[in-house]
Amino acid sequence: MKIAIITDIHHGPQSHTKEAGWNGLPVLQQFIDKATAENVDLVLDLGDHISDTTHADDYRVASEVAEIFKTFPGKRVHVLGNHDVANLSVADNEAIFEQSMASSVTDLGDVRLIGWQPDVKISMGTGFNKASTHLDWLVEALNADERPAIIATHVPLSGHSQIGNYYFQRNAQYSTYPDHDIVRAAVEATGKAALWLSGHVHWNTVTNVGNVQHVTIQSLSERFTTMPLTAAAYADLEVTGNQFTIDVHGNDPFHVRLPFRKSGDCPWVTPMQPFADRVVEMERQRA
């Protein structure tokens, strides 16, 4: 089973570390052409198609991105990022991409892909709204089948460190949801998740939490890890038996090969209580 992955295209004007005048559309087309030639099972887009400005301009540049995606002849799964809904509605995006942007489950034989779409609207000063308001749907989708599931979201929920990240080292509250721990606990309790794929943070990472492998994929248009080059990143995910491999192509290459299994097949031991609580308990017992 093979999935071609791309994220954080940010088509539109120059912003932050993005190179002035850089056009990611030819690289996006290269990605689609490669996925087509390799007859992948699915193209997965993890969101932030554009750098938002105004409704009219966002609609135009998102349409340019969508027209390239539409040249892929197979299955596509899109999740929305925060820039995609800054000025455009979910309905706008559905009209542009000509498919639903709601949470979805895709059957891939021995594996299922769950595209989960909690609220990605971001508010400066506070960050994201809670994701757990959409958690019942995710837990129900995970529990509906015994096969290992891959979860795809724009925003990562591992809670991994942002030290060194250009955007989020000093702004970690915008890198994930405020209730990411609640979401993770509920997902881990199902025992069905094997892999969690995300974008948003513009770098390649892997973080194992509760035997769910959380992987973030580098942005197509980012430069903070590859200066002065643009990362021009996209990835392949391949699942073979009880292993998965991810290869990120472009100027920020990344390779990971790890076991592919449901988290419930080898659950972690519950973390011990805080040392301070243990001291109190020991004092109570001595008394």
XYZ file of N, CA and C in Angstrom:
861
model
N 0.852 -1.185 0.000
C 0.000 0.000 0.000
C 0.886 1.233 0.000
N 0.636 2.141 -0.937
C 1.490 3.320 -1.058
C 0.636 4.579 -1.158
N 1.007 5.587 -0.356
C 0.328 6.880 -0.349
C 1.349 7.964 -0.677
N 0.995 8.865 -1.563
C 1.818 10.041 -1.860
C 1.285 11.210 -1.039
N 2.176 11.916 -0.334
C 1.769 12.935 0.640
C 2.398 14.279 0.301
N 1.604 15.325 0.424
C 2.116 16.684 0.272
C 1.388 17.581 1.271
N 2.075 18.631 1.715
C 1.448 19.500 2.706
C 2.030 20.903 2.655
N 1.258 21.857 3.144
C 1.709 23.242 3.327
C 2.339 23.798 2.048
N 1.543 23.786 0.997
C 1.978 24.308 -0.306
C 2.140 25.823 -0.238
N 1.228 26.482 0.429
C 1.272 27.932 0.643
C 1.447 28.698 -0.676
N 0.641 28.328 -1.666
C 0.651 29.057 -2.938
C 0.085 30.460 -2.700
N 0.763 31.441 -3.256
C 0.343 32.822 -3.061
C 1.541 33.717 -2.844
N 1.346 34.864 -2.207
C 2.428 35.842 -2.068
C 3.517 35.373 -1.108
N 4.649 36.053 -1.168
C 5.765 35.778 -0.269
C 5.334 36.075 1.175
N 5.776 35.203 2.092
C 5.509 35.439 3.508
C 6.563 34.736 4.341
N 6.965 35.359 5.441
C 7.922 34.782 6.390
C 9.181 34.314 5.651
N 9.487 33.016 5.708
C 10.734 32.514 5.104
C 10.568 32.124 3.643
N 9.370 32.202 3.126
C 9.141 31.804 1.737
C 9.895 32.734 0.787
N 10.558 32.138 -0.200
C 11.357 32.918 -1.138
C 10.461 33.795 -2.008
N 10.800 35.058 -2.126
C 10.022 35.981 -2.955
C 10.017 35.496 -4.399
N 8.824 35.415 -4.965
C 8.693 35.010 -6.357
C 8.714 33.510 -6.581
N 8.912 32.717 -5.505
C 8.963 31.266 -5.704
C 7.581 30.721 -6.025
N 7.506 29.878 -7.031
C 6.238 29.303 -7.482
C 6.269 27.803 -7.241
N 5.422 27.332 -6.346
C 5.403 25.913 -6.024
C 4.568 25.063 -6.955
N 3.819 25.686 -7.876
C 2.928 24.901 -8.725
C 3.671 23.883 -9.602
N 4.828 24.230 -10.188
C 5.546 23.206 -10.966
C 5.985 22.017 -10.113
N 6.360 22.261 -8.865
C 6.750 21.152 -7.989
C 5.523 20.322 -7.617
N 4.397 20.993 -7.381
C 3.144 20.274 -7.137
C 2.797 19.389 -8.336
N 2.954 19.907 -9.533
C 2.672 19.102 -10.726
C 3.639 17.922 -10.831
N 4.884 18.147 -10.471
C 5.870 17.062 -10.444
C 5.443 15.965 -9.475
N 4.959 16.380 -8.316
C 4.461 15.437 -7.314
C 3.302 14.610 -7.870
N 2.339 15.276 -8.509
C 1.185 14.575 -9.072
C 1.619 13.644 -10.205
N 2.522 14.093 -11.050
C 2.996 13.249 -12.156
C 3.694 11.997 -11.627
N 4.476 12.148 -10.582
C 5.176 11.004 -9.973
C 4.170 10.034 -9.361
N 3.184 10.573 -8.631
C 2.166 9.721 -8.021
C 1.381 8.956 -9.085
N 1.101 9.618 -10.208
C 0.371 8.975 -11.295
C 1.204 7.868 -11.929
N 2.470 8.170 -12.213
C 3.346 7.190 -12.847
C 3.550 5.959 -11.969
N 3.583 6.174 -10.639
C 3.808 5.061 -9.711
C 2.511 4.369 -9.303
N 1.396 4.854 -9.813
C 0.092 4.232 -9.562
C -0.149 4.038 -8.059
N 0.078 5.112 -7.297
C -0.109 5.025 -5.851
C -1.585 4.792 -5.534
N -1.839 4.271 -4.346
C -3.215 3.986 -3.945
C -3.996 5.251 -3.624
N -3.277 6.317 -3.240
C -3.973 7.507 -2.762
C -3.021 8.689 -2.758
N -3.535 9.864 -3.073
C -2.818 11.121 -2.845
C -3.426 11.774 -1.609
N -2.569 12.082 -0.646
C -3.001 12.690 0.613
C -2.433 14.096 0.711
N -3.315 15.065 0.854
C -2.945 16.478 0.989
C -3.306 16.916 2.401
N -2.301 17.392 3.154
C -2.485 17.701 4.574
C -2.786 19.177 4.851
N -3.123 19.945 3.807
C -3.665 21.270 4.040
C -2.689 22.423 3.940
N -3.225 23.627 4.162
C -2.550 24.903 3.916
C -2.100 24.987 2.457
N -3.101 25.000 1.591
C -2.842 25.103 0.156
C -2.337 26.483 -0.230
N -2.672 27.498 0.556
C -2.433 28.882 0.159
C -1.830 29.694 1.302
N -1.290 30.852 0.950
C -0.974 31.900 1.914
C -2.084 32.938 1.783
N -2.898 33.067 2.802
C -4.142 33.825 2.688
C -3.905 35.328 2.639
N -4.758 36.013 1.873
C -4.731 37.476 1.784
C -6.153 38.052 1.833
N -6.920 37.826 0.772
C -8.311 38.268 0.706
C -9.156 37.124 0.162
N -10.466 37.234 0.310
C -11.336 36.166 -0.177
C -11.146 35.941 -1.674
N -11.149 37.013 -2.438
C -11.047 36.870 -3.900
C -9.711 36.251 -4.305
N -8.622 36.759 -3.740
C -7.306 36.216 -4.096
C -7.128 34.796 -3.583
N -7.641 34.510 -2.389
C -7.538 33.148 -1.863
C -8.296 32.165 -2.753
N -9.467 32.569 -3.218
C -10.259 31.694 -4.093
C -9.496 31.417 -5.385
N -8.843 32.447 -5.897
C -8.096 32.298 -7.160
C -6.905 31.364 -6.988
N -6.072 31.594 -5.974
C -4.860 30.776 -5.845
C -5.205 29.353 -5.402
N -6.240 29.186 -4.583
C -6.664 27.833 -4.217
C -7.170 27.079 -5.439
N -7.833 27.783 -6.339
C -8.309 27.147 -7.577
C -7.148 26.694 -8.449
N -6.067 27.468 -8.470
C -4.885 27.063 -9.234
C -4.270 25.793 -8.664
N -4.243 25.688 -7.346
C -3.746 24.473 -6.700
C -4.668 23.296 -7.019
N -5.965 23.514 -6.889
C -6.926 22.429 -7.087
C -6.877 21.876 -8.502
N -6.678 22.739 -9.486
C -6.655 22.260 -10.875
C -5.523 21.265 -11.090
N -4.416 21.426 -10.400
C -3.318 20.463 -10.526
C -3.674 19.160 -9.824
N -4.242 19.246 -8.633
C -4.655 18.025 -7.934
C -5.646 17.221 -8.776
N -6.513 17.903 -9.485
C -7.544 17.210 -10.269
C -6.970 16.410 -11.429
N -5.704 16.631 -11.775
C -5.099 15.844 -12.849
C -4.708 14.445 -12.378
N -4.741 14.197 -11.066
C -4.459 12.854 -10.572
C -5.682 11.975 -10.818
N -5.525 10.812 -11.449
C -6.690 10.016 -11.836
C -7.256 9.129 -10.730
N -6.579 9.043 -9.592
C -7.019 8.137 -8.534
C -7.662 8.855 -7.372
N -7.674 8.176 -6.214
C -8.292 8.725 -5.001
C -7.471 9.876 -4.450
N -8.165 10.898 -3.961
C -7.518 12.006 -3.261
C -8.224 12.231 -1.935
N -7.431 12.486 -0.902
C -7.984 12.902 0.387
C -7.333 14.231 0.737
N -8.164 15.231 0.987
C -7.692 16.564 1.378
C -8.168 16.865 2.792
N -7.292 17.430 3.619
C -7.733 18.044 4.873
C -7.377 19.525 4.796
N -8.155 20.318 5.454
C -7.960 21.766 5.405
C -6.999 22.219 6.493
N -6.202 23.259 6.163
C -5.332 23.900 7.132
C -5.865 25.262 7.534
N -5.217 25.877 8.506
C -5.699 27.149 9.034
C -5.702 28.260 7.990
N -4.717 28.272 7.082
C -4.702 29.314 6.052
C -5.818 29.114 5.029
N -6.274 27.887 4.858
C -7.326 27.599 3.881
C -8.678 28.142 4.305
N -8.845 28.398 5.613
C -10.140 28.864 6.106
C -10.057 30.247 6.738
N -8.929 30.939 6.518
C -8.808 32.297 7.054
C -9.821 33.233 6.404
N -10.000 33.093 5.089
C -10.953 33.924 4.358
C -11.977 33.114 3.581
N -11.685 31.847 3.347
C -12.596 30.968 2.610
C -13.370 30.093 3.577
N -14.599 29.766 3.238
C -15.394 28.843 4.039
C -15.058 27.406 3.641
N -15.506 26.468 4.459
C -15.366 25.052 4.087
C -16.101 24.804 2.775
N -17.282 25.404 2.612
C -18.046 25.239 1.369
C -17.281 25.787 0.168
N -16.580 26.900 0.350
C -15.741 27.433 -0.729
C -14.704 26.392 -1.142
N -14.037 25.820 -0.163
C -13.002 24.830 -0.459
C -13.579 23.596 -1.133
N -14.755 23.180 -0.707
C -15.390 22.017 -1.342
C -15.737 22.309 -2.790
N -16.182 23.520 -3.065
C -16.486 23.893 -4.451
C -15.217 23.952 -5.292
N -14.139 24.466 -4.718
C -12.879 24.605 -5.449
C -12.287 23.237 -5.765
N -12.279 22.327 -4.786
C -11.650 21.016 -4.970
C -12.622 19.957 -5.483
N -13.902 20.331 -5.556
C -14.946 19.456 -6.082
C -15.043 18.140 -5.318
N -14.899 18.222 -3.993
C -15.137 17.065 -3.143
C -15.326 17.526 -1.709
N -15.864 16.631 -0.910
C -16.144 16.965 0.487
C -14.853 17.204 1.261
N -14.913 18.126 2.203
C -13.806 18.371 3.119
C -14.164 17.930 4.543
N -15.203 17.121 4.660
C -15.581 16.587 5.967
C -14.657 15.433 6.347
N -14.640 15.076 7.611
C -13.882 13.916 8.055
C -14.330 12.689 7.263
N -13.389 11.796 6.982
C -13.695 10.671 6.089
C -12.868 9.451 6.465
N -13.332 8.287 6.025
C -12.605 7.029 6.178
C -12.435 6.418 4.796
N -11.201 6.064 4.447
C -10.896 5.459 3.153
C -10.343 4.063 3.376
N -10.959 3.089 2.715
C -10.541 1.693 2.811
C -9.362 1.460 1.881
N -8.252 0.990 2.443
C -7.054 0.707 1.645
C -6.617 -0.746 1.825
N -7.587 -1.632 1.887
C -7.276 -3.049 2.015
C -7.027 -3.432 3.463
N -5.777 -3.714 3.793
C -5.439 -4.117 5.159
C -5.332 -2.926 6.105
N -5.477 -1.724 5.575
C -5.267 -0.483 6.325
C -6.433 0.452 6.052
N -6.744 1.302 7.001
C -7.716 2.366 6.765
C -7.051 3.722 6.975
N -7.432 4.684 6.163
C -6.975 6.064 6.341
C -8.149 6.889 6.845
N -7.955 7.519 7.988
C -8.981 8.389 8.569
C -8.510 9.824 8.429
N -9.168 10.569 7.557
C -8.910 11.997 7.438
C -9.798 12.732 8.427
N -9.194 13.231 9.507
C -9.981 13.871 10.580
C -9.893 15.381 10.437
N -11.066 16.038 10.476
C -11.131 17.466 10.222
C -11.748 18.217 11.397
N -11.007 18.319 12.525
C -11.475 19.239 13.572
C -11.328 20.683 13.085
N -11.792 21.606 13.874
C -11.733 23.022 13.524
C -10.275 23.467 13.373
N -9.933 24.088 12.232
C -8.564 24.574 12.021
C -8.495 26.094 11.969
N -9.605 26.742 12.311
C -9.584 28.211 12.373
C -8.687 28.624 13.539
N -7.761 29.524 13.293
C -6.817 29.933 14.332
C -7.079 31.395 14.703
N -7.018 31.689 15.973
C -7.220 33.052 16.464
C -5.917 33.547 17.071
N -5.417 34.664 16.556
C -4.183 35.214 17.104
C -4.435 35.670 18.533
N -3.541 35.270 19.408
C -3.684 35.571 20.824
C -4.150 34.381 21.625
N -4.919 33.484 21.000
C -5.438 32.314 21.725
C -5.059 30.997 21.061
N -4.948 30.952 19.731
C -4.626 29.711 19.041
C -5.864 28.998 18.529
N -5.810 27.667 18.530
C -6.907 26.857 17.999
C -7.980 26.633 19.055
N -9.211 26.399 18.585
C -10.260 25.908 19.464
C -9.976 24.460 19.838
N -10.663 23.956 20.830
C -10.458 22.576 21.252
C -10.840 21.596 20.143
N -10.007 20.575 19.984
C -10.295 19.535 18.994
C -11.226 18.472 19.546
N -11.316 18.370 20.868
C -12.094 17.292 21.472
C -13.590 17.422 21.208
N -14.052 18.578 20.735
C -15.462 18.704 20.372
C -15.795 17.838 19.160
N -14.779 17.412 18.414
C -14.969 16.535 17.257
C -14.487 15.112 17.544
N -14.182 14.815 18.797
C -13.514 13.564 19.146
C -14.427 12.349 19.057
N -15.702 12.508 19.353
C -16.617 11.362 19.309
C -16.601 10.714 17.934
N -16.609 11.543 16.885
C -16.593 10.993 15.514
C -15.331 10.164 15.299
N -14.181 10.675 15.736
C -12.910 9.980 15.520
C -12.868 8.656 16.266
N -13.270 8.657 17.515
C -13.261 7.422 18.304
C -14.204 6.389 17.690
N -15.371 6.843 17.260
C -16.331 5.929 16.623
C -15.748 5.344 15.335
N -15.068 6.180 14.549
C -14.463 5.693 13.305
C -13.361 4.674 13.591
N -12.561 4.923 14.618
C -11.505 3.985 14.977
C -12.083 2.659 15.459
N -13.121 2.705 16.260
C -13.698 1.495 16.834
C -14.573 0.718 15.863
N -14.843 1.282 14.702
C -15.736 0.631 13.742
C -15.078 -0.521 13.000
N -13.767 -0.689 13.155
C -13.034 -1.693 12.363
C -11.799 -2.124 13.142
N -11.404 -3.375 12.968
C -10.249 -3.902 13.693
C -8.930 -3.643 12.982
N -8.984 -3.175 11.740
C -7.732 -2.957 11.002
C -6.975 -1.749 11.552
N -5.630 -1.764 11.460
C -4.864 -0.600 11.915
C -5.212 0.629 11.092
N -5.267 1.769 11.759
C -5.689 3.005 11.109
C -4.544 4.001 11.046
N -4.485 4.699 9.932
C -3.644 5.882 9.770
C -4.560 7.092 9.927
N -4.214 8.000 10.828
C -4.983 9.231 11.014
C -4.236 10.368 10.335
N -4.947 11.201 9.606
C -4.355 12.358 8.930
C -5.057 13.626 9.389
N -4.282 14.599 9.862
C -4.800 15.908 10.254
C -3.802 16.967 9.789
N -4.279 18.188 9.640
C -3.333 19.258 9.343
C -2.457 19.545 10.554
N -3.064 19.711 11.702
C -2.353 20.097 12.925
C -1.917 18.834 13.664
N -0.644 18.736 14.062
C -0.207 17.562 14.830
C -0.775 17.572 16.246
N -0.944 16.367 16.797
C -1.455 16.257 18.168
C -0.502 15.493 19.080
N 0.745 15.326 18.663
C 1.723 14.635 19.504
C 2.149 15.481 20.697
N 2.055 16.815 20.575
C 2.571 17.697 21.614
C 4.085 17.738 21.639
N 4.735 17.396 20.499
C 6.197 17.299 20.473
C 6.857 18.668 20.610
N 8.113 18.645 21.039
C 8.858 19.874 21.287
C 8.979 20.711 20.017
N 8.897 22.020 20.190
C 9.080 22.949 19.075
C 10.411 23.701 19.174
N 11.332 23.215 20.004
C 12.638 23.864 20.127
C 13.350 23.844 18.782
N 13.773 25.017 18.326
C 14.438 25.153 17.043
C 13.510 25.491 15.899
N 12.207 25.401 16.112
C 11.264 25.683 15.034
C 11.112 27.196 14.854
N 11.317 27.659 13.629
C 11.284 29.094 13.326
C 9.966 29.724 13.776
N 8.851 29.045 13.539
C 7.540 29.616 13.820
C 7.102 29.405 15.271
N 7.416 28.234 15.817
C 6.721 27.803 17.025
C 7.586 27.670 18.269
N 8.896 27.867 18.184
C 9.688 27.779 19.405
C 9.175 28.770 20.442
N 8.856 29.970 20.013
C 8.351 31.001 20.931
C 6.830 31.156 20.857
N 6.190 30.293 20.100
C 4.747 30.391 19.905
C 4.124 28.993 19.917
N 4.523 28.178 20.876
C 4.131 26.767 20.870
C 2.621 26.580 20.950
N 1.898 27.549 21.501
C 0.455 27.405 21.642
C -0.252 27.346 20.296
N 0.428 27.779 19.232
C -0.167 27.731 17.896
C 0.238 26.472 17.122
N 1.051 25.612 17.736
C 1.578 24.446 17.016
C 0.675 23.226 17.129
N -0.278 23.244 18.069
C -1.160 22.103 18.285
C -2.437 22.587 18.952
N -3.312 21.652 19.277
C -4.563 22.002 19.940
C -4.359 22.085 21.456
N -5.126 22.919 22.142
C -4.925 23.065 23.589
C -5.256 21.794 24.370
N -6.065 20.913 23.777
C -6.469 19.670 24.439
C -5.883 18.447 23.748
N -4.678 18.602 23.169
C -4.078 17.486 22.434
C -3.917 16.247 23.306
N -3.671 16.423 24.604
C -3.485 15.271 25.489
C -4.778 14.476 25.646
N -5.910 15.157 25.685
C -7.211 14.490 25.795
C -7.493 13.688 24.538
N -7.206 14.280 23.381
C -7.420 13.586 22.115
C -6.537 12.349 22.023
N -5.255 12.503 22.343
C -4.334 11.358 22.275
C -4.795 10.226 23.181
N -5.188 10.563 24.404
C -5.603 9.529 25.351
C -6.799 8.744 24.822
N -7.745 9.431 24.226
C -8.932 8.762 23.691
C -8.580 7.876 22.506
N -7.684 8.365 21.651
C -7.256 7.574 20.490
C -6.466 6.352 20.947
N -5.543 6.544 21.876
C -4.739 5.418 22.370
C -5.618 4.367 23.043
N -6.692 4.797 23.707
C -7.578 3.871 24.405
C -8.288 2.924 23.441
N -8.486 3.344 22.198
C -9.125 2.443 21.226
C -8.194 1.310 20.821
N -6.892 1.542 20.886
C -5.921 0.537 20.470
C -5.866 0.309 18.978
N -6.493 1.158 18.173
C -6.619 0.899 16.730
C -5.674 1.734 15.870
N -5.107 2.818 16.424
C -4.282 3.717 15.609
C -2.856 3.195 15.518
N -2.279 3.289 14.314
C -0.890 2.874 14.106
C 0.007 4.062 13.774
N -0.534 5.039 13.080
C 0.284 6.124 12.531
C -0.576 7.374 12.441
N 0.041 8.534 12.775
C -0.660 9.824 12.706
C 0.190 10.760 11.859
N -0.374 11.224 10.749
C 0.333 12.088 9.799
C -0.197 13.508 9.884
N 0.711 14.479 9.896
C 0.312 15.886 9.977
C 1.300 16.771 9.238
N 0.883 18.016 9.042
C 1.746 19.051 8.484
C 1.870 20.182 9.486
N 1.593 21.400 9.044
C 1.441 22.605 9.866
C 2.744 23.153 10.439
N 3.614 22.306 11.016
C 4.779 22.812 11.735
C 6.010 22.979 10.840
N 5.902 22.616 9.568
C 6.934 22.917 8.575
C 8.292 22.285 8.899
N 8.272 21.053 9.399
C 9.517 20.296 9.501
C 9.188 18.814 9.613
N 10.218 17.992 9.351
C 10.081 16.549 9.436
C 10.359 16.094 10.864
N 9.414 15.383 11.469
C 9.625 14.846 12.817
C 8.937 13.500 12.937
N 9.400 12.702 13.891
C 8.691 11.485 14.290
C 8.705 11.414 15.817
N 7.541 11.175 16.404
C 7.380 11.120 17.855
C 6.465 9.950 18.188
N 6.959 9.027 18.996
C 6.153 7.881 19.412
C 5.509 8.199 20.759
N 4.184 8.197 20.792
C 3.463 8.417 22.041
C 2.452 7.281 22.189
N 2.612 6.483 23.235
C 1.672 5.400 23.486
C 1.621 4.382 22.371
N 2.719 4.226 21.650
C 2.870 3.318 20.519
C 2.087 3.755 19.286
N 1.696 5.013 19.217
C 1.213 5.621 17.979
C 2.351 6.476 17.435
N 2.773 6.198 16.224
C 3.857 6.966 15.617
C 3.279 8.238 14.989
N 3.649 9.380 15.555
C 3.205 10.674 15.035
C 4.311 11.224 14.133
N 3.988 11.480 12.865
C 4.967 11.967 11.894
C 4.472 13.275 11.295
N 5.335 14.288 11.276
C 5.025 15.520 10.549
C 5.909 15.609 9.318
N 5.338 16.138 8.241
C 5.993 16.222 6.941
C 6.332 17.679 6.636
N 7.507 17.881 6.083
C 7.984 19.221 5.739
C 7.079 19.890 4.696
N 6.979 21.195 4.787
C 6.219 22.018 3.846
C 6.893 22.083 2.481
N 6.063 22.115 1.440
C 6.574 22.274 0.078
C 7.367 23.566 -0.079
N 6.929 24.647 0.597
C 7.461 25.979 0.318
C 8.419 26.514 1.372
N 8.763 25.696 2.378
C 9.539 26.185 3.524
C 11.032 26.294 3.201
N 11.719 27.207 3.968
C 13.174 27.358 3.817
C 13.926 27.396 5.137
N 13.250 27.410 6.291
C 14.008 27.667 7.515
C 14.980 26.536 7.858
N 14.752 25.342 7.337
C 15.701 24.241 7.557
C 16.636 24.020 6.370
N 16.427 24.762 5.286
C 17.183 24.496 4.051
C 17.766 25.765 3.425
N 17.728 26.868 4.133
C 18.162 28.169 3.615
C 19.525 28.061 2.909
N 19.695 28.634 1.696
C 18.750 29.493 0.979
C 17.795 28.736 0.057
N 17.884 27.417 0.029
C 17.029 26.639 -0.861
C 15.620 26.511 -0.290
N 14.654 26.325 -1.166
C 13.304 25.960 -0.758
C 13.245 24.449 -0.586
N 12.564 23.984 0.440
C 12.532 22.545 0.725
C 11.955 21.737 -0.435
N 10.925 22.279 -1.128
C 10.288 21.579 -2.253
C 9.960 20.134 -1.861
N 9.370 19.963 -0.688
C 9.215 18.645 -0.079
C 7.873 18.002 -0.407
N 7.923 16.707 -0.639
C 6.744 15.847 -0.653
C 7.212 14.454 -0.311
N 6.275 13.550 -0.001
C 6.676 12.287 0.618
C 5.925 11.099 0.035
N 6.515 9.926 0.248
C 5.875 8.645 -0.031
C 5.767 7.870 1.267
N 4.605 7.290 1.506
C 4.402 6.360 2.611
C 4.103 4.997 2.024
N 4.834 3.998 2.472
C 4.594 2.631 2.017
C 4.449 1.723 3.232
N 3.386 0.945 3.242
C 3.142 -0.031 4.298
C 3.302 -1.419 3.711
N 4.214 -2.186 4.274
C 4.470 -3.547 3.820
C 4.449 -4.464 5.028
N 3.390 -5.246 5.149
C 3.290 -6.153 6.283
C 3.250 -5.386 7.580
N 4.221 -5.648 8.446
C 4.234 -5.017 9.769
C 5.238 -3.876 9.870
N 5.599 -3.276 8.720
C 6.500 -2.125 8.712
C 5.941 -1.017 7.835
N 6.328 0.218 8.163
C 6.047 1.317 7.241
C 7.327 2.103 7.012
N 7.429 2.690 5.845
C 8.534 3.593 5.523
C 7.950 4.894 4.999
N 8.590 5.990 5.384
C 8.266 7.305 4.834
C 9.549 7.895 4.273
N 9.487 8.327 3.038
C 10.603 9.010 2.394
C 10.140 10.388 1.966
N 10.802 11.411 2.496
C 10.521 12.788 2.084
C 11.553 13.180 1.043
N 11.071 13.627 -0.113
C 11.929 14.020 -1.224
C 12.113 15.533 -1.229
N 13.087 16.004 -1.989
C 13.339 17.434 -2.103
C 14.636 17.807 -1.417
N 14.710 19.053 -0.971
C 15.948 19.579 -0.386
C 16.045 19.402 1.125
N 15.042 18.756 1.734
C 15.084 18.434 3.162
C 14.741 16.952 3.324
N 15.588 16.059 2.783
C 15.248 14.634 2.753
C 15.148 14.039 4.149
N 14.277 13.042 4.250
C 13.982 12.424 5.550
C 13.539 11.002 5.269
N 14.025 10.059 6.060
C 13.646 8.652 5.882
C 13.382 8.046 7.247
N 12.270 7.341 7.367
C 11.971 6.633 8.612
C 11.379 5.269 8.253
N 11.812 4.249 8.962
C 11.234 2.906 8.830
C 10.983 2.382 10.242
N 9.735 2.057 10.515
C 9.336 1.662 11.867
C 8.257 0.584 11.793
N 8.018 -0.101 12.907
C 6.930 -1.087 12.918
C 5.576 -0.424 12.646
N 4.737 -1.136 11.929
C 3.380 -0.677 11.660
C 2.435 -1.644 12.363
N 1.819 -1.184 13.435
C 0.939 -2.034 14.214
C -0.024 -1.162 14.998
N -1.142 -1.722 15.319
C -2.094 -1.007 16.166
C -1.471 -0.752 17.534
N -1.756 0.410 18.085
C -1.163 0.743 19.382
C -1.572 -0.252 20.457
N -2.759 -0.836 20.318
C -3.225 -1.797 21.295
C -2.498 -3.123 21.257
N -1.718 -3.384 20.178
C -0.975 -4.643 20.090
C 0.196 -4.685 21.060
N 0.660 -3.517 21.489
C 1.797 -3.450 22.409
C 1.655 -2.181 23.246
N 0.650 -2.135 24.100
C 0.370 -0.880 24.834
C 1.472 -0.536 25.817
N 1.703 0.751 25.967
C 2.673 1.221 26.951
C 2.080 1.142 28.357
N 2.987 1.023 29.336
C 2.574 1.055 30.734
C 2.179 2.486 31.093
N 1.107 2.615 31.856
C 0.649 3.942 32.281
C 1.751 4.650 33.069
N 2.062 5.897 32.734
C 3.117 6.619 33.465
C 2.846 6.675 34.963
N 3.928 6.625 35.734
C 3.784 6.653 37.189
C 3.255 8.009 37.664
N 2.740 8.017 38.876
C 2.215 9.248 39.448
C 3.366 10.217 39.751
N 3.070 11.513 39.895
C 4.130 12.473 40.236
C 4.840 12.082 41.520
N 6.160 12.326 41.566
C 6.938 11.975 42.748
C 6.375 12.623 44.014
N 5.912 13.866 43.876
C 5.366 14.561 45.051
C 4.165 13.805 45.614
N 3.326 13.257 44.722
C 2.166 12.497 45.175
C 2.604 11.206 45.863
N 3.684 10.599 45.351
C 4.181 9.366 45.961
C 4.701 9.637 47.377
N 5.369 10.776 47.545
C 5.877 11.132 48.873
C 4.719 11.306 49.846
N 3.672 11.985 49.415
C 2.494 12.192 50.262
C 1.883 10.852 50.640
N 1.787 9.939 49.636
C 1.210 8.635 49.914
C 2.053 7.840 50.892
N 3.384 7.898 50.748
C 4.274 7.192 51.671
C 4.145 7.752 53.094
N 4.056 9.074 53.207
C 3.874 9.702 54.515
C 2.553 9.282 55.143
N 1.524 9.190 54.326
C 0.219 8.783 54.830
C 0.272 7.348 55.354
N 0.973 6.461 54.601
C 1.072 5.070 55.030
C 1.863 4.931 56.322
N 2.919 5.751 56.477
C 3.718 5.682 57.692
C 2.928 6.170 58.912
N 2.038 7.128 58.650
C 1.233 7.646 59.746
C 0.227 6.609 60.224
